[in-house]
Tab-separated table of C-alpha atoms in Angstrom:
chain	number	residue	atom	x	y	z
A	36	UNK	CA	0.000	0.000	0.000
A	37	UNK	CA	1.016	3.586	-1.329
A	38	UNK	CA	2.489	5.291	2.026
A	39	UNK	CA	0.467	8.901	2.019
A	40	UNK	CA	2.859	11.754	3.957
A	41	UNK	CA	1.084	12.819	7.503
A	42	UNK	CA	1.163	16.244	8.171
A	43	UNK	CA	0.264	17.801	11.559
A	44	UNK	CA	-0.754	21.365	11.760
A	45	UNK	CA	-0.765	22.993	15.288
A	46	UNK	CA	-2.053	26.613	15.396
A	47	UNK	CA	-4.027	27.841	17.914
A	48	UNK	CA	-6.436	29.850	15.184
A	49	UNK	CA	-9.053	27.033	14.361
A	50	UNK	CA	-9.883	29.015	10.627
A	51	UNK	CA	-6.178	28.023	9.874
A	52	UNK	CA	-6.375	25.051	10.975
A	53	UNK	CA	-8.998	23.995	9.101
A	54	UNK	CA	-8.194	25.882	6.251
A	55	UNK	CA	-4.529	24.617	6.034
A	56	UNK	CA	-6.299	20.884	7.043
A	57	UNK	CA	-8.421	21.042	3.917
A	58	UNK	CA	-6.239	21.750	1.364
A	59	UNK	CA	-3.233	19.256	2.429
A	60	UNK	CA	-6.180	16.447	2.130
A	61	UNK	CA	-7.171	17.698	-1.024
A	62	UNK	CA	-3.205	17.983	-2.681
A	63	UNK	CA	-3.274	13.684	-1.658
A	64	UNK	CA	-1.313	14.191	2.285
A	65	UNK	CA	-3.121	13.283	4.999
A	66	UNK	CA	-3.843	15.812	8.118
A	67	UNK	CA	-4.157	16.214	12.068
A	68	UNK	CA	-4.623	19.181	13.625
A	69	UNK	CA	-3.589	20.765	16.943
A	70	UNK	CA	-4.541	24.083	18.841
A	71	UNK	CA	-1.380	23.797	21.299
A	72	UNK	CA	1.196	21.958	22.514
A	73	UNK	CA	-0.348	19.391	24.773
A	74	UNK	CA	-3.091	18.645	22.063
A	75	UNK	CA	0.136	18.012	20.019
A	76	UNK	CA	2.195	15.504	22.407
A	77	UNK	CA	-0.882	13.693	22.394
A	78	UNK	CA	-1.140	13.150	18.652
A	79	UNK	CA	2.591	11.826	18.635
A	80	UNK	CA	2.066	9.330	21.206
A	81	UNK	CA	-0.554	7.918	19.306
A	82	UNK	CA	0.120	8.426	15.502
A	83	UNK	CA	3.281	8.443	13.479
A	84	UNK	CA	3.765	11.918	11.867
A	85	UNK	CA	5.988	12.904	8.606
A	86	UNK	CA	6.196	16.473	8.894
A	87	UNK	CA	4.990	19.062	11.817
A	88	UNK	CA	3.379	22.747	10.613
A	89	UNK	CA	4.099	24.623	13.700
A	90	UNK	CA	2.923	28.017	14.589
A	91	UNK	CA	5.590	30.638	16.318
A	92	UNK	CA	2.865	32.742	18.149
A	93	UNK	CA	0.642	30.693	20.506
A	94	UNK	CA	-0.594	31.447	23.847
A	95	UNK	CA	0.575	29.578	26.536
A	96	UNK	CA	3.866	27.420	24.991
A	97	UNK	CA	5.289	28.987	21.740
A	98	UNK	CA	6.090	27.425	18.927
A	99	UNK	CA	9.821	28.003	19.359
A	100	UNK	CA	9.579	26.111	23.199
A	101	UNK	CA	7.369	23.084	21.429
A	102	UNK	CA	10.281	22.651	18.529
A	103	UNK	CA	13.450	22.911	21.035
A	104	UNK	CA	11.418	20.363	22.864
A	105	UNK	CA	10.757	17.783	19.903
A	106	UNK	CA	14.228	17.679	18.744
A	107	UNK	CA	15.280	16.427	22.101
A	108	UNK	CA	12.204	14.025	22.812
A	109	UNK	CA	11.551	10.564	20.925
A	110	UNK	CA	10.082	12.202	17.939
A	111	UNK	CA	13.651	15.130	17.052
A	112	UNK	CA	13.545	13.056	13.618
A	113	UNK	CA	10.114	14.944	12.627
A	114	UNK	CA	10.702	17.618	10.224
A	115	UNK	CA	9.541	20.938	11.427
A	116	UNK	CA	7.989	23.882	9.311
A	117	UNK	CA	7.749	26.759	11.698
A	118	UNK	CA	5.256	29.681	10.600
A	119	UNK	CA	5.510	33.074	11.378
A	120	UNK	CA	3.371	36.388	11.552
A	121	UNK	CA	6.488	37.846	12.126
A	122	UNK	CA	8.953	39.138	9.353
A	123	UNK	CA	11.982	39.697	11.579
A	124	UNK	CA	15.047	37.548	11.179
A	125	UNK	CA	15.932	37.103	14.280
A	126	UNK	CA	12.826	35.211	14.506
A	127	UNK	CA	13.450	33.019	11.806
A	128	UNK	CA	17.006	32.449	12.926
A	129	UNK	CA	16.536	31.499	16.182
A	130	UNK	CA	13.607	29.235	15.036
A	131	UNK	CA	16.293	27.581	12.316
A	132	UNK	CA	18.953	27.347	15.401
A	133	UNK	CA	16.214	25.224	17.676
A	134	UNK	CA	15.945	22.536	14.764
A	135	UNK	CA	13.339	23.909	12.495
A	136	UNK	CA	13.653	22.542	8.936
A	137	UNK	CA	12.130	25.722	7.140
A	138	UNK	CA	10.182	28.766	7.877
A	139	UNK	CA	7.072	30.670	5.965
A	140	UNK	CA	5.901	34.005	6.942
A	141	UNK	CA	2.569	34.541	7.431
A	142	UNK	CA	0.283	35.589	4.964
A	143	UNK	CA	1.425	33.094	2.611
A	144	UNK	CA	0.004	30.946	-0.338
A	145	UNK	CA	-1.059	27.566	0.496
A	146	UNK	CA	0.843	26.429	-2.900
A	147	UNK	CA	3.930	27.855	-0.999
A	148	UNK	CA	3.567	25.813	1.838
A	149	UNK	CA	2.817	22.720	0.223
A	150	UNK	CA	6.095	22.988	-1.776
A	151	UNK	CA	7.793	23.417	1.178
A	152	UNK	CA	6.801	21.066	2.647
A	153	UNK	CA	7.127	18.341	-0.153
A	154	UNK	CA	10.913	19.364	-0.523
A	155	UNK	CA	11.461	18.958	3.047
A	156	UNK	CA	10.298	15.536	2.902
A	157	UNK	CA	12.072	14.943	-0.180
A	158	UNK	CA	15.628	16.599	1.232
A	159	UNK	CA	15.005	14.549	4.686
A	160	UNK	CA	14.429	11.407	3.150
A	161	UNK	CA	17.432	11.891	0.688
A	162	UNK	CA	19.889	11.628	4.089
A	163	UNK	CA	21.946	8.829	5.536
A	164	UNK	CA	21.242	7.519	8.891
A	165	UNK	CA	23.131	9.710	11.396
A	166	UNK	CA	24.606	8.244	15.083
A	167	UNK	CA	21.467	9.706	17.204
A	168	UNK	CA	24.141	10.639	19.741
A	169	UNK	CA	23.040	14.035	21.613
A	170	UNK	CA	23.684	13.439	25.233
A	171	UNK	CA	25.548	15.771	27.290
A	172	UNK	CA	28.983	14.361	28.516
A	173	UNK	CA	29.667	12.011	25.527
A	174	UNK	CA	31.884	12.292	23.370
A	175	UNK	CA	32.862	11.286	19.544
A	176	UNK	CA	36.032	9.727	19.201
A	177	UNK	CA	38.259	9.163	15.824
A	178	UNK	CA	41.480	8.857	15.255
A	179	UNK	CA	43.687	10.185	18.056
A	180	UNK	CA	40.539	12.839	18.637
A	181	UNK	CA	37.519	13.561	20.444
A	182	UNK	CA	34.971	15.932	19.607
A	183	UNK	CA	33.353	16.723	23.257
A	184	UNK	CA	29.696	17.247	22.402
A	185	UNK	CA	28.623	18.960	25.721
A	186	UNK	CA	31.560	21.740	25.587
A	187	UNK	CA	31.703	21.226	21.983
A	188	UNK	CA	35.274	21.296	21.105
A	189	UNK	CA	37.728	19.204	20.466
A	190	UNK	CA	40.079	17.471	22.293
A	191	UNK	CA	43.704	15.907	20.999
A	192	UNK	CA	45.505	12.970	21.857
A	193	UNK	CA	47.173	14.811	24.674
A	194	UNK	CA	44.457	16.380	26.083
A	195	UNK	CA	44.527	19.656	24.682
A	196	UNK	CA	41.452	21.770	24.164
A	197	UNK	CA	41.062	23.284	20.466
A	198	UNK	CA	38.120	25.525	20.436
A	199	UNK	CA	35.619	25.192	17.226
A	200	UNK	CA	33.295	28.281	15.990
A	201	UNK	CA	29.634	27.572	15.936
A	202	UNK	CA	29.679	26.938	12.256
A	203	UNK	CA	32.577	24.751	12.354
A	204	UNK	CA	31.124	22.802	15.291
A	205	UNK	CA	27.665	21.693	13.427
A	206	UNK	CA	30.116	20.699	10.209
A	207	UNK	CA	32.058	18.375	12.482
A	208	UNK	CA	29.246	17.122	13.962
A	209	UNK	CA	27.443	16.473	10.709
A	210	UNK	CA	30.987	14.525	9.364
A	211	UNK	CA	31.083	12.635	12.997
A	212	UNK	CA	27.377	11.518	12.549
A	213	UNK	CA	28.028	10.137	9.290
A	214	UNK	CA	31.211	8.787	8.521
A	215	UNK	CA	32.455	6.945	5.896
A	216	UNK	CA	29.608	8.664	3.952
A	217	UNK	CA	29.993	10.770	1.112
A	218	UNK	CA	27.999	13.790	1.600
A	219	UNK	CA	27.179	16.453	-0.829
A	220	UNK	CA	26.994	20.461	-0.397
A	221	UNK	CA	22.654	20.415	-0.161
A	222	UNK	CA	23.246	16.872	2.348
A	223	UNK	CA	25.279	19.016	4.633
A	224	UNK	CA	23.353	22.186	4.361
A	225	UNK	CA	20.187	20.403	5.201
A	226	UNK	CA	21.872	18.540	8.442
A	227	UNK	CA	23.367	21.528	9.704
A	228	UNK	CA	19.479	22.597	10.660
A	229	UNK	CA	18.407	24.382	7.347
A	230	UNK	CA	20.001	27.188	5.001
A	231	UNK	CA	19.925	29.399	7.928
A	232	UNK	CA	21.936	31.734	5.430
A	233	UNK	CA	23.338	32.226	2.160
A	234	UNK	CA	26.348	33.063	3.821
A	235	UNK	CA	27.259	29.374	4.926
A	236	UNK	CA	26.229	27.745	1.530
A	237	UNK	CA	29.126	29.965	-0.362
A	238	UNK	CA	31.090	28.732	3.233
A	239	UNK	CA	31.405	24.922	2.894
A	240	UNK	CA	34.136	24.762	1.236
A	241	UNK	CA	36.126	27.469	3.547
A	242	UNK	CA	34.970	25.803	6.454
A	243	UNK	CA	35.949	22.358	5.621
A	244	UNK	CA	39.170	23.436	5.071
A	245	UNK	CA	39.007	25.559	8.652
A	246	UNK	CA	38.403	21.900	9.836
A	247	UNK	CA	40.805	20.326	8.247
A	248	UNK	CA	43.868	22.931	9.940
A	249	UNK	CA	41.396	22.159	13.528
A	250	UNK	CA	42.946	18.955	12.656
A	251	UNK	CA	46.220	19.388	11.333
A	252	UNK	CA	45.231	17.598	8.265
A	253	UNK	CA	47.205	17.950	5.321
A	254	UNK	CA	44.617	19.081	2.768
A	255	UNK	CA	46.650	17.439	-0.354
A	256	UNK	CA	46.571	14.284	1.438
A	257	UNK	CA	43.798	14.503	4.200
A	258	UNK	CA	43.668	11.689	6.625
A	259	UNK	CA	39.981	12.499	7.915
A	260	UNK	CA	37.970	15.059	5.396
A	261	UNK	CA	38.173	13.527	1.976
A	262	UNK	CA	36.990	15.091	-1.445
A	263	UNK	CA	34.911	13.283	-3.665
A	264	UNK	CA	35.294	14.718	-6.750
A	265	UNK	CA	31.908	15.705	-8.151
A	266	UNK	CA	30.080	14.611	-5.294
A	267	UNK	CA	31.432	15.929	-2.308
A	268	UNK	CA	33.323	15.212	1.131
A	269	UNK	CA	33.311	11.969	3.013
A	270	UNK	CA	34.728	11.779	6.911
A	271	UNK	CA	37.278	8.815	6.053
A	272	UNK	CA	37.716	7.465	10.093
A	273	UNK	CA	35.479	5.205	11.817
A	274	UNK	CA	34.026	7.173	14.725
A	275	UNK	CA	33.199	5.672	18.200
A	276	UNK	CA	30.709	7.032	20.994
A	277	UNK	CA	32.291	7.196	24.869
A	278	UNK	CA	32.409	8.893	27.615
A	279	UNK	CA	34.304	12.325	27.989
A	280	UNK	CA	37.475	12.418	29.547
A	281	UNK	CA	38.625	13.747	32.835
């Protein structure tokens, strides 16, 4: 049987709801709705969901609070769509930085949305298996390395502390949770939590070499960051989860 994508909407204004509702059952998806957060957390326990339409502005728990608490609950795989009546960036950057997948601002075509949401089940799907390692005080070890994941940076075989940027941070982690993957530019765009900027898609190359010197690996040989030619870069070492070090 033909799998047909869920898609839950949770907005606390019932005429978008319904309205949003409609037309996803009508363009072949099926729908749930939700008016807050606890209406929501009662769906998931019940009924697997592909993609979540989630409001920003809702009394009571935001939007923002309800997707920094999915991605670190049993359902952080769900895409997210975040909607906004807002047009400030900050808003859609911070939304981005808590996990969100993609953002619309409100008004907005329906058309809109349902592209969006179609090519963030197509990008998701289109992704390798990652390590589902989050937990604080664990650590990702390769090599003679460990990438500390609760003070995020790294640490070398004798114990000393090299300190990663924000953007080189989510790279590493996106090479750790997938090694011995090749990975293409729109792969690790889309598993460094969304184009959260032009900026960083004209960056990937910059910052895998930033990486690389992080490493001390010799970019016309590299031991750990490889490039595919036409295709890519693939994280070379086998990477192991344990405990961080004293």
């Amino acid at each position: 049987m033909e799998h047909i994508d869920h898609i839950l909407v949770v907005d606390d204004d019932r005429e978008i709801r319904t309205l949003l509702a409609d037309y996803l059952t009508r363009s072949g998806l099926r729908a749930s709705v939700a008016a807050n957060g606890k209406q929501m957390r009662q769906l998931l326990e019940t009924t697997p969901v592909d993609l979540i339409v989630l409001d920003i502005m809702m009394p009571g728990t935001d939007g923002l609070t309800l997707c920094r608490e999915l991605r670190s609950s049993a359902h952080k795989n769900v895409p997210v769509l975040m909607l906004t009546a807002r047009s400030e960036e900050t808003d859609r950057i911070v939304g981005l930085e808590m996990g969100a997948d993609d953002y619309l601002v409100k008004p907005f075509v329906a058309r809109e949305l349902l592209a969006r949401i179609k090519a963030i089940l197509r990008r998701t799907r289109m992704l390798p298996p990652n390590l589902q390692i989050t937990e604080a005080g664990r650590c990702l070890a390769f090599g003679g390395w460990q990438l500390d994941t609760s003070a995020r940076h790294l640490v070398d075989a004798q114990g000393t502390v090299v300190a990663l940027s924000g953007a080189e941070y989510r790279l590493m982690r996106v090479f750790l949770d997938h090694p011995q993957r090749v990975l293409n530019r729109d792969q690790l765009l889309n598993l460094t939590q969304g184009r959260d900027a032009e900026l960083f898609e004209r960056s990937i190359d910059l910052l895998v070499s930033r990486l690389r010197q992080r490493l001390n690996d010799d970019a016309r040989e590299p031991a750990y960051i490889k490039t595919v030619r036409s295709e890519g870069y693939v994280f070379s070492m086998p990477v192991v989860i344990t405990e961080a070090r004293e």
